[in-house]
Amino acid sequence: MAAMDAFIDRLDPDMCVVTAAADGDRAGCLVGFACQCSIEPVRYVVWLSKANRTYRVARTADRLAVHLLTREQRDLAELFGGETGDRTDKFARVRTRREAGGTVVLEDAAAWFVGTVVSRTDGGDHVGFFLEPQTWGAREDTAEAPLLRLSDAVSISPGHPAD
């Protein structure tokens, strides 16, 4: 396993906030496991921890929103990564709007998209949600700003245990 740790320790992925809304409930969390997974059709996958409240809401959601943050938006990363929705209404502290299917979009995110969940795959302690983008947007004033990466967020204490 040490060799695999040496490989993984070299990675520095972009971080994103994923939000879900279903059955009158909403949730959101900071995610480090996400990437484009198809060119045609365009598909994106986000991996949600089974221990996370966002996963519990996303299980019945037909859409998820994925938000990119800049390094200057660490406060959003701390809120969605360092607090748990089991105890805190994270959305009370941020500007939001409803998009397709009632999905919650963070208005201050650097860029975002809402995607239809086309499939889910169990990957162990995380479940992959494969998304087909429907709507999207970006703030022009953040177009050149560096994105928040794992190395920028590693000091955020998680709002819930990893398992």
Tab-separated table of N, CA and C in Angstrom:
chain	number	residue	atom	x	y	z
A	1	MET	N	0.812	-1.195	0.000
A	1	MET	CA	0.000	0.000	0.000
A	1	MET	C	0.861	1.268	0.000
A	2	ALA	N	2.086	1.185	0.525
A	2	ALA	CA	2.962	2.359	0.566
A	2	ALA	C	3.233	2.898	-0.825
A	3	ALA	N	3.402	2.023	-1.813
A	3	ALA	CA	3.644	2.472	-3.183
A	3	ALA	C	2.426	3.215	-3.722
A	4	MET	N	1.247	2.747	-3.391
A	4	MET	CA	0.037	3.430	-3.838
A	4	MET	C	-0.099	4.780	-3.156
A	5	ASP	N	0.240	4.851	-1.876
A	5	ASP	CA	0.229	6.140	-1.178
A	5	ASP	C	1.176	7.124	-1.849
A	6	ALA	N	2.339	6.657	-2.287
A	6	ALA	CA	3.306	7.521	-2.968
A	6	ALA	C	2.720	8.070	-4.261
A	7	PHE	N	1.917	7.281	-4.939
A	7	PHE	CA	1.247	7.728	-6.161
A	7	PHE	C	0.165	8.758	-5.816
A	8	ILE	N	-0.724	8.398	-4.904
A	8	ILE	CA	-1.857	9.257	-4.545
A	8	ILE	C	-1.391	10.579	-3.949
A	9	ASP	N	-0.317	10.546	-3.158
A	9	ASP	CA	0.189	11.771	-2.528
A	9	ASP	C	0.660	12.807	-3.547
A	10	ARG	N	0.907	12.400	-4.781
A	10	ARG	CA	1.340	13.328	-5.820
A	10	ARG	C	0.164	14.036	-6.502
A	11	LEU	N	-1.032	13.540	-6.300
A	11	LEU	CA	-2.202	14.125	-6.948
A	11	LEU	C	-2.628	15.395	-6.221
A	12	ASP	N	-3.157	16.338	-6.967
A	12	ASP	CA	-3.656	17.589	-6.399
A	12	ASP	C	-4.894	18.016	-7.194
A	13	PRO	N	-5.991	17.263	-7.040
A	13	PRO	CA	-7.171	17.532	-7.870
A	13	PRO	C	-7.881	18.829	-7.492
A	14	ASP	N	-8.664	19.342	-8.461
A	14	ASP	CA	-9.556	20.455	-8.180
A	14	ASP	C	-10.602	19.982	-7.185
A	15	MET	N	-10.995	20.869	-6.309
A	15	MET	CA	-12.069	20.595	-5.359
A	15	MET	C	-13.342	21.237	-5.890
A	16	CYS	N	-14.480	20.670	-5.569
A	16	CYS	CA	-15.743	21.260	-5.977
A	16	CYS	C	-16.768	21.048	-4.875
A	17	VAL	N	-17.822	21.828	-4.920
A	17	VAL	CA	-18.941	21.639	-4.019
A	17	VAL	C	-20.065	21.015	-4.832
A	18	VAL	N	-20.621	19.925	-4.320
A	18	VAL	CA	-21.752	19.263	-4.960
A	18	VAL	C	-22.979	19.500	-4.096
A	19	THR	N	-24.079	19.912	-4.734
A	19	THR	CA	-25.333	20.090	-4.015
A	19	THR	C	-26.390	19.159	-4.592
A	20	ALA	N	-27.279	18.737	-3.706
A	20	ALA	CA	-28.369	17.838	-4.080
A	20	ALA	C	-29.646	18.323	-3.422
A	21	ALA	N	-30.768	18.111	-4.095
A	21	ALA	CA	-32.081	18.426	-3.526
A	21	ALA	C	-33.045	17.324	-3.930
A	22	ALA	N	-33.771	16.787	-2.940
A	22	ALA	CA	-34.761	15.737	-3.209
A	22	ALA	C	-35.715	15.642	-2.033
A	23	ASP	N	-36.956	15.374	-2.336
A	23	ASP	CA	-37.971	15.130	-1.308
A	23	ASP	C	-38.030	16.253	-0.266
A	24	GLY	N	-37.889	17.500	-0.718
A	24	GLY	CA	-37.974	18.640	0.183
A	24	GLY	C	-36.734	18.889	1.017
A	25	ASP	N	-35.677	18.152	0.776
A	25	ASP	CA	-34.432	18.294	1.531
A	25	ASP	C	-33.334	18.765	0.589
A	26	ARG	N	-32.307	19.391	1.126
A	26	ARG	CA	-31.163	19.812	0.321
A	26	ARG	C	-29.896	19.592	1.137
A	27	ALA	N	-28.803	19.372	0.427
A	27	ALA	CA	-27.521	19.108	1.074
A	27	ALA	C	-26.404	19.507	0.122
A	28	GLY	N	-25.216	19.673	0.681
A	28	GLY	CA	-24.061	19.999	-0.139
A	28	GLY	C	-22.787	19.660	0.593
A	29	CYS	N	-21.753	19.294	-0.171
A	29	CYS	CA	-20.477	18.936	0.450
A	29	CYS	C	-19.321	19.256	-0.485
A	30	LEU	N	-18.138	19.351	0.113
A	30	LEU	CA	-16.898	19.542	-0.630
A	30	LEU	C	-16.429	18.190	-1.134
A	31	VAL	N	-16.067	18.126	-2.413
A	31	VAL	CA	-15.715	16.864	-3.062
A	31	VAL	C	-14.351	16.997	-3.743
A	32	GLY	N	-13.515	15.991	-3.542
A	32	GLY	CA	-12.214	15.957	-4.202
A	32	GLY	C	-12.118	14.885	-5.269
A	33	PHE	N	-13.117	13.999	-5.332
A	33	PHE	CA	-13.127	12.935	-6.333
A	33	PHE	C	-14.161	13.287	-7.397
A	34	ALA	N	-13.721	13.890	-8.503
A	34	ALA	CA	-14.632	14.287	-9.570
A	34	ALA	C	-13.831	14.530	-10.844
A	35	CYS	N	-14.425	14.188	-11.995
A	35	CYS	CA	-13.758	14.485	-13.266
A	35	CYS	C	-14.690	14.231	-14.446
A	36	GLN	N	-14.322	14.799	-15.579
A	36	GLN	CA	-15.018	14.484	-16.820
A	36	GLN	C	-14.712	13.031	-17.138
A	37	CYS	N	-15.706	12.289	-17.585
A	37	CYS	CA	-15.489	10.866	-17.843
A	37	CYS	C	-15.934	10.449	-19.235
A	38	SER	N	-16.437	11.377	-20.050
A	38	SER	CA	-16.812	11.081	-21.428
A	38	SER	C	-16.787	12.376	-22.231
A	39	ILE	N	-16.371	12.255	-23.493
A	39	ILE	CA	-16.356	13.416	-24.389
A	39	ILE	C	-17.672	13.512	-25.155
A	40	GLU	N	-18.131	12.393	-25.689
A	40	GLU	CA	-19.368	12.368	-26.466
A	40	GLU	C	-20.193	11.161	-26.078
A	41	PRO	N	-21.268	11.334	-25.363
A	41	PRO	CA	-21.766	12.609	-24.847
A	41	PRO	C	-20.915	13.080	-23.675
A	42	VAL	N	-20.947	14.385	-23.428
A	42	VAL	CA	-20.213	14.921	-22.288
A	42	VAL	C	-20.822	14.340	-21.010
A	43	ARG	N	-19.959	13.764	-20.198
A	43	ARG	CA	-20.384	13.225	-18.909
A	43	ARG	C	-19.336	13.593	-17.866
A	44	TYR	N	-19.790	13.729	-16.650
A	44	TYR	CA	-18.938	14.088	-15.527
A	44	TYR	C	-19.325	13.185	-14.368
A	45	VAL	N	-18.354	12.748	-13.573
A	45	VAL	CA	-18.662	11.894	-12.428
A	45	VAL	C	-18.186	12.572	-11.150
A	46	VAL	N	-19.032	12.527	-10.129
A	46	VAL	CA	-18.660	12.981	-8.788
A	46	VAL	C	-18.854	11.799	-7.850
A	47	TRP	N	-17.924	11.632	-6.936
A	47	TRP	CA	-17.954	10.525	-5.988
A	47	TRP	C	-18.295	11.074	-4.618
A	48	LEU	N	-19.406	10.592	-4.054
A	48	LEU	CA	-19.870	11.050	-2.751
A	48	LEU	C	-19.668	9.965	-1.711
A	49	SER	N	-19.154	10.364	-0.564
A	49	SER	CA	-18.934	9.442	0.544
A	49	SER	C	-20.271	8.941	1.082
A	50	LYS	N	-20.343	7.639	1.323
A	50	LYS	CA	-21.557	7.050	1.894
A	50	LYS	C	-21.806	7.561	3.313
A	51	ALA	N	-20.788	8.102	3.975
A	51	ALA	CA	-20.931	8.625	5.335
A	51	ALA	C	-21.519	10.035	5.340
A	52	ASN	N	-21.646	10.637	4.172
A	52	ASN	CA	-22.012	12.035	4.055
A	52	ASN	C	-23.515	12.223	3.888
A	53	ARG	N	-24.056	13.241	4.504
A	53	ARG	CA	-25.478	13.567	4.368
A	53	ARG	C	-25.837	13.880	2.917
A	54	THR	N	-24.930	14.507	2.192
A	54	THR	CA	-25.200	14.819	0.792
A	54	THR	C	-25.466	13.547	0.000
A	55	TYR	N	-24.730	12.493	0.299
A	55	TYR	CA	-24.979	11.207	-0.365
A	55	TYR	C	-26.401	10.721	-0.085
A	56	ARG	N	-26.837	10.842	1.162
A	56	ARG	CA	-28.182	10.360	1.514
A	56	ARG	C	-29.262	11.119	0.742
A	57	VAL	N	-29.088	12.421	0.540
A	57	VAL	CA	-30.051	13.193	-0.245
A	57	VAL	C	-29.895	12.866	-1.728
A	58	ALA	N	-28.661	12.735	-2.200
A	58	ALA	CA	-28.401	12.487	-3.627
A	58	ALA	C	-28.915	11.130	-4.101
A	59	ARG	N	-29.035	10.173	-3.199
A	59	ARG	CA	-29.519	8.835	-3.600
A	59	ARG	C	-30.857	8.902	-4.323
A	60	THR	N	-31.720	9.863	-3.970
A	60	THR	CA	-33.031	9.966	-4.611
A	60	THR	C	-33.158	11.190	-5.513
A	61	ALA	N	-32.093	11.965	-5.648
A	61	ALA	CA	-32.122	13.148	-6.521
A	61	ALA	C	-31.957	12.720	-7.978
A	62	ASP	N	-32.654	13.401	-8.877
A	62	ASP	CA	-32.455	13.096	-10.295
A	62	ASP	C	-31.453	14.040	-10.949
A	63	ARG	N	-31.030	15.076	-10.193
A	63	ARG	CA	-30.020	16.014	-10.677
A	63	ARG	C	-29.108	16.416	-9.523
A	64	LEU	N	-27.863	16.745	-9.854
A	64	LEU	CA	-26.917	17.313	-8.892
A	64	LEU	C	-26.301	18.554	-9.516
A	65	ALA	N	-25.867	19.475	-8.674
A	65	ALA	CA	-25.132	20.645	-9.150
A	65	ALA	C	-23.681	20.523	-8.682
A	66	VAL	N	-22.763	20.845	-9.575
A	66	VAL	CA	-21.329	20.783	-9.303
A	66	VAL	C	-20.776	22.201	-9.458
A	67	HIS	N	-20.060	22.668	-8.441
A	67	HIS	CA	-19.570	24.041	-8.396
A	67	HIS	C	-18.059	24.063	-8.258
A	68	LEU	N	-17.384	24.848	-9.092
A	68	LEU	CA	-15.950	25.083	-8.946
A	68	LEU	C	-15.740	26.326	-8.086
A	69	LEU	N	-14.710	26.277	-7.262
A	69	LEU	CA	-14.352	27.399	-6.400
A	69	LEU	C	-12.951	27.870	-6.750
A	70	THR	N	-12.693	29.138	-6.510
A	70	THR	CA	-11.329	29.649	-6.658
A	70	THR	C	-10.626	29.542	-5.310
A	71	ARG	N	-9.317	29.731	-5.334
A	71	ARG	CA	-8.556	29.700	-4.074
A	71	ARG	C	-9.042	30.767	-3.096
A	72	GLU	N	-9.543	31.877	-3.627
A	72	GLU	CA	-10.034	32.955	-2.772
A	72	GLU	C	-11.379	32.601	-2.126
A	73	GLN	N	-11.993	31.510	-2.542
A	73	GLN	CA	-13.288	31.109	-1.996
A	73	GLN	C	-13.160	29.988	-0.961
A	74	ARG	N	-12.065	30.014	-0.247
A	74	ARG	CA	-11.830	28.992	0.774
A	74	ARG	C	-12.935	28.984	1.834
A	75	ASP	N	-13.562	30.140	2.081
A	75	ASP	CA	-14.654	30.189	3.054
A	75	ASP	C	-15.800	29.264	2.649
A	76	LEU	N	-16.120	29.193	1.360
A	76	LEU	CA	-17.148	28.256	0.886
A	76	LEU	C	-16.692	26.815	1.068
A	77	ALA	N	-15.422	26.562	0.791
A	77	ALA	CA	-14.881	25.210	0.972
A	77	ALA	C	-14.941	24.810	2.445
A	78	GLU	N	-14.607	25.729	3.340
A	78	GLU	CA	-14.665	25.432	4.772
A	78	GLU	C	-16.095	25.162	5.226
A	79	LEU	N	-17.042	25.931	4.706
A	79	LEU	CA	-18.437	25.724	5.072
A	79	LEU	C	-18.938	24.369	4.594
A	80	PHE	N	-18.713	24.045	3.321
A	80	PHE	CA	-19.257	22.807	2.759
A	80	PHE	C	-18.392	21.580	3.054
A	81	GLY	N	-17.150	21.798	3.470
A	81	GLY	CA	-16.289	20.675	3.816
A	81	GLY	C	-16.095	20.486	5.306
A	82	GLY	N	-16.191	21.574	6.066
A	82	GLY	CA	-15.902	21.501	7.488
A	82	GLY	C	-17.123	21.451	8.385
A	83	GLU	N	-18.297	21.630	7.817
A	83	GLU	CA	-19.544	21.556	8.581
A	83	GLU	C	-20.350	20.375	8.057
A	84	THR	N	-21.173	19.797	8.903
A	84	THR	CA	-22.074	18.747	8.444
A	84	THR	C	-23.496	19.283	8.401
A	85	GLY	N	-24.198	18.948	7.358
A	85	GLY	CA	-25.593	19.345	7.224
A	85	GLY	C	-26.497	18.678	8.238
A	86	ASP	N	-25.966	17.689	8.958
A	86	ASP	CA	-26.742	17.070	10.027
A	86	ASP	C	-26.960	18.041	11.185
A	87	ARG	N	-26.061	19.047	11.316
A	87	ARG	CA	-26.149	20.011	12.417
A	87	ARG	C	-26.285	21.460	11.955
A	88	THR	N	-25.935	21.742	10.708
A	88	THR	CA	-25.857	23.118	10.231
A	88	THR	C	-26.608	23.270	8.921
A	89	ASP	N	-27.394	24.350	8.791
A	89	ASP	CA	-28.000	24.676	7.496
A	89	ASP	C	-26.991	25.518	6.726
A	90	LYS	N	-26.179	24.859	5.944
A	90	LYS	CA	-25.120	25.541	5.194
A	90	LYS	C	-25.690	26.583	4.241
A	91	PHE	N	-26.866	26.298	3.690
A	91	PHE	CA	-27.449	27.177	2.678
A	91	PHE	C	-27.947	28.498	3.258
A	92	ALA	N	-28.142	28.562	4.566
A	92	ALA	CA	-28.564	29.810	5.207
A	92	ALA	C	-27.456	30.853	5.168
A	93	ARG	N	-26.220	30.416	4.934
A	93	ARG	CA	-25.058	31.318	4.959
A	93	ARG	C	-24.576	31.754	3.578
A	94	VAL	N	-25.230	31.272	2.511
A	94	VAL	CA	-24.755	31.570	1.157
A	94	VAL	C	-25.915	32.006	0.266
A	95	ARG	N	-25.554	32.688	-0.814
A	95	ARG	CA	-26.561	33.079	-1.807
A	95	ARG	C	-26.800	31.892	-2.742
A	96	THR	N	-28.056	31.530	-2.916
A	96	THR	CA	-28.410	30.393	-3.773
A	96	THR	C	-29.557	30.768	-4.690
A	97	ARG	N	-29.761	29.924	-5.681
A	97	ARG	CA	-30.958	30.011	-6.511
A	97	ARG	C	-31.311	28.598	-6.953
A	98	ARG	N	-32.539	28.418	-7.344
A	98	ARG	CA	-33.015	27.115	-7.828
A	98	ARG	C	-32.824	27.062	-9.337
A	99	GLU	N	-32.357	25.927	-9.790
A	99	GLU	CA	-32.204	25.678	-11.220
A	99	GLU	C	-33.040	24.456	-11.581
A	100	ALA	N	-32.701	23.809	-12.672
A	100	ALA	CA	-33.450	22.676	-13.208
A	100	ALA	C	-33.830	21.679	-12.121
A	101	GLY	N	-35.112	21.339	-12.060
A	101	GLY	CA	-35.586	20.331	-11.125
A	101	GLY	C	-35.451	20.709	-9.670
A	102	GLY	N	-35.273	22.012	-9.370
A	102	GLY	CA	-35.149	22.442	-7.984
A	102	GLY	C	-33.751	22.317	-7.415
A	103	THR	N	-32.784	21.979	-8.260
A	103	THR	CA	-31.405	21.850	-7.803
A	103	THR	C	-30.896	23.196	-7.298
A	104	VAL	N	-30.146	23.171	-6.203
A	104	VAL	CA	-29.629	24.385	-5.584
A	104	VAL	C	-28.275	24.736	-6.192
A	105	VAL	N	-28.166	25.976	-6.692
A	105	VAL	CA	-26.913	26.480	-7.257
A	105	VAL	C	-26.380	27.574	-6.349
A	106	LEU	N	-25.094	27.510	-6.050
A	106	LEU	CA	-24.413	28.537	-5.248
A	106	LEU	C	-24.067	29.705	-6.166
A	107	GLU	N	-24.680	30.847	-5.926
A	107	GLU	CA	-24.512	31.990	-6.830
A	107	GLU	C	-23.098	32.536	-6.864
A	108	ASP	N	-22.317	32.352	-5.804
A	108	ASP	CA	-20.970	32.908	-5.770
A	108	ASP	C	-19.901	31.963	-6.304
A	109	ALA	N	-20.274	30.763	-6.716
A	109	ALA	CA	-19.289	29.818	-7.267
A	109	ALA	C	-18.671	30.399	-8.537
A	110	ALA	N	-17.422	30.056	-8.787
A	110	ALA	CA	-16.731	30.540	-9.979
A	110	ALA	C	-17.374	29.999	-11.253
A	111	ALA	N	-17.793	28.746	-11.217
A	111	ALA	CA	-18.479	28.109	-12.347
A	111	ALA	C	-19.304	26.957	-11.790
A	112	TRP	N	-20.332	26.545	-12.515
A	112	TRP	CA	-21.217	25.488	-12.040
A	112	TRP	C	-21.914	24.832	-13.225
A	113	PHE	N	-22.419	23.636	-12.969
A	113	PHE	CA	-23.362	23.022	-13.898
A	113	PHE	C	-24.330	22.154	-13.106
A	114	VAL	N	-25.509	21.990	-13.662
A	114	VAL	CA	-26.492	21.054	-13.135
A	114	VAL	C	-26.540	19.902	-14.109
A	115	GLY	N	-26.401	18.695	-13.573
A	115	GLY	CA	-26.405	17.516	-14.423
A	115	GLY	C	-27.459	16.515	-14.006
A	116	THR	N	-28.049	15.868	-14.997
A	116	THR	CA	-28.978	14.774	-14.743
A	116	THR	C	-28.181	13.540	-14.367
A	117	VAL	N	-28.609	12.856	-13.319
A	117	VAL	CA	-27.943	11.622	-12.900
A	117	VAL	C	-28.331	10.530	-13.899
A	118	VAL	N	-27.342	10.036	-14.665
A	118	VAL	CA	-27.632	8.978	-15.646
A	118	VAL	C	-27.337	7.594	-15.090
A	119	SER	N	-26.461	7.515	-14.089
A	119	SER	CA	-26.218	6.239	-13.414
A	119	SER	C	-25.457	6.492	-12.121
A	120	ARG	N	-25.476	5.465	-11.277
A	120	ARG	CA	-24.738	5.485	-10.014
A	120	ARG	C	-23.931	4.197	-9.938
A	121	THR	N	-22.711	4.289	-9.430
A	121	THR	CA	-21.849	3.120	-9.307
A	121	THR	C	-21.211	3.090	-7.939
A	122	ASP	N	-21.354	1.951	-7.264
A	122	ASP	CA	-20.742	1.778	-5.954
A	122	ASP	C	-19.247	1.550	-6.147
A	123	GLY	N	-18.439	2.390	-5.504
A	123	GLY	CA	-17.000	2.268	-5.635
A	123	GLY	C	-16.304	1.866	-4.345
A	124	GLY	N	-17.065	1.444	-3.344
A	124	GLY	CA	-16.490	1.108	-2.038
A	124	GLY	C	-17.100	2.013	-0.995
A	125	ASP	N	-16.299	2.935	-0.423
A	125	ASP	CA	-16.854	3.858	0.559
A	125	ASP	C	-17.462	5.100	-0.092
A	126	HIS	N	-17.354	5.214	-1.408
A	126	HIS	CA	-17.956	6.302	-2.180
A	126	HIS	C	-18.826	5.706	-3.289
A	127	VAL	N	-19.807	6.500	-3.716
A	127	VAL	CA	-20.653	6.129	-4.852
A	127	VAL	C	-20.448	7.186	-5.934
A	128	GLY	N	-20.221	6.717	-7.163
A	128	GLY	CA	-20.062	7.617	-8.294
A	128	GLY	C	-21.409	7.965	-8.894
A	129	PHE	N	-21.653	9.258	-9.070
A	129	PHE	CA	-22.861	9.762	-9.719
A	129	PHE	C	-22.434	10.298	-11.083
A	130	PHE	N	-22.851	9.607	-12.135
A	130	PHE	CA	-22.496	9.986	-13.498
A	130	PHE	C	-23.540	10.973	-13.999
A	131	LEU	N	-23.077	12.151	-14.395
A	131	LEU	CA	-23.962	13.269	-14.706
A	131	LEU	C	-23.856	13.688	-16.165
A	132	GLU	N	-24.999	14.025	-16.736
A	132	GLU	CA	-25.045	14.632	-18.066
A	132	GLU	C	-25.442	16.089	-17.881
A	133	PRO	N	-24.517	17.033	-18.160
A	133	PRO	CA	-24.808	18.447	-17.920
A	133	PRO	C	-26.036	18.919	-18.697
A	134	GLN	N	-26.870	19.716	-18.000
A	134	GLN	CA	-28.084	20.289	-18.575
A	134	GLN	C	-27.981	21.796	-18.709
A	135	THR	N	-27.622	22.438	-17.599
A	135	THR	CA	-27.473	23.891	-17.570
A	135	THR	C	-26.161	24.211	-16.873
A	136	TRP	N	-25.618	25.380	-17.161
A	136	TRP	CA	-24.332	25.746	-16.584
A	136	TRP	C	-24.161	27.250	-16.623
A	137	GLY	N	-23.154	27.710	-15.882
A	137	GLY	CA	-22.846	29.125	-15.857
A	137	GLY	C	-21.498	29.366	-15.208
A	138	ALA	N	-21.022	30.605	-15.341
A	138	ALA	CA	-19.725	30.978	-14.767
A	138	ALA	C	-19.710	32.470	-14.505
A	139	ARG	N	-18.924	32.859	-13.533
A	139	ARG	CA	-18.699	34.271	-13.242
A	139	ARG	C	-17.490	34.726	-14.040
A	140	GLU	N	-17.678	35.715	-14.854
A	140	GLU	CA	-16.586	36.215	-15.696
A	140	GLU	C	-15.445	36.801	-14.871
A	141	ASP	N	-15.758	37.355	-13.704
A	141	ASP	CA	-14.722	37.993	-12.889
A	141	ASP	C	-13.779	36.982	-12.237
A	142	THR	N	-14.073	35.692	-12.362
A	142	THR	CA	-13.199	34.659	-11.790
A	142	THR	C	-12.542	33.797	-12.870
A	143	ALA	N	-12.710	34.167	-14.132
A	143	ALA	CA	-12.240	33.326	-15.238
A	143	ALA	C	-10.735	33.053	-15.182
A	144	GLU	N	-9.952	33.970	-14.702
A	144	GLU	CA	-8.498	33.803	-14.659
A	144	GLU	C	-7.989	33.371	-13.285
A	145	ALA	N	-8.867	33.296	-12.311
A	145	ALA	CA	-8.448	32.971	-10.946
A	145	ALA	C	-8.116	31.486	-10.818
A	146	PRO	N	-7.050	31.141	-10.106
A	146	PRO	CA	-6.708	29.730	-9.910
A	146	PRO	C	-7.802	29.009	-9.119
A	147	LEU	N	-8.078	27.787	-9.516
A	147	LEU	CA	-9.096	26.996	-8.839
A	147	LEU	C	-8.572	26.450	-7.517
A	148	LEU	N	-9.496	26.232	-6.597
A	148	LEU	CA	-9.177	25.612	-5.319
A	148	LEU	C	-8.797	24.160	-5.562
A	149	ARG	N	-7.667	23.754	-5.015
A	149	ARG	CA	-7.180	22.392	-5.202
A	149	ARG	C	-7.077	21.709	-3.835
A	150	LEU	N	-6.853	20.425	-3.877
A	150	LEU	CA	-6.722	19.656	-2.641
A	150	LEU	C	-5.673	20.265	-1.719
A	151	SER	N	-4.540	20.669	-2.261
A	151	SER	CA	-3.470	21.246	-1.429
A	151	SER	C	-3.926	22.524	-0.723
A	152	ASP	N	-4.918	23.228	-1.282
A	152	ASP	CA	-5.456	24.429	-0.653
A	152	ASP	C	-6.450	24.089	0.454
A	153	ALA	N	-7.043	22.900	0.388
A	153	ALA	CA	-8.134	22.532	1.286
A	153	ALA	C	-7.762	21.438	2.288
A	154	VAL	N	-6.546	20.913	2.205
A	154	VAL	CA	-6.173	19.765	3.027
A	154	VAL	C	-6.265	20.050	4.529
A	155	SER	N	-6.167	21.299	4.923
A	155	SER	CA	-6.225	21.627	6.354
A	155	SER	C	-7.650	21.779	6.878
A	156	ILE	N	-8.652	21.651	6.024
A	156	ILE	CA	-10.051	21.742	6.475
A	156	ILE	C	-10.411	20.437	7.164
A	157	SER	N	-10.818	20.535	8.413
A	157	SER	CA	-11.244	19.336	9.158
A	157	SER	C	-12.628	18.937	8.680
A	158	PRO	N	-12.811	17.676	8.272
A	158	PRO	CA	-14.105	17.256	7.739
A	158	PRO	C	-15.221	17.380	8.772
A	159	GLY	N	-16.416	17.708	8.282
A	159	GLY	CA	-17.580	17.856	9.146
A	159	GLY	C	-18.115	16.526	9.663
A	160	HIS	N	-17.646	15.431	9.087
A	160	HIS	CA	-18.057	14.085	9.515
A	160	HIS	C	-16.883	13.134	9.332
A	161	PRO	N	-16.874	12.013	10.019
A	161	PRO	CA	-15.792	11.049	9.819
A	161	PRO	C	-15.778	10.515	8.391
A	162	ALA	N	-14.617	10.103	7.927
A	162	ALA	CA	-14.486	9.592	6.566
A	162	ALA	C	-15.177	8.247	6.394
A	163	ASP	N	-15.412	7.509	7.466
A	163	ASP	CA	-16.100	6.224	7.340
A	163	ASP	C	-17.165	6.048	8.388
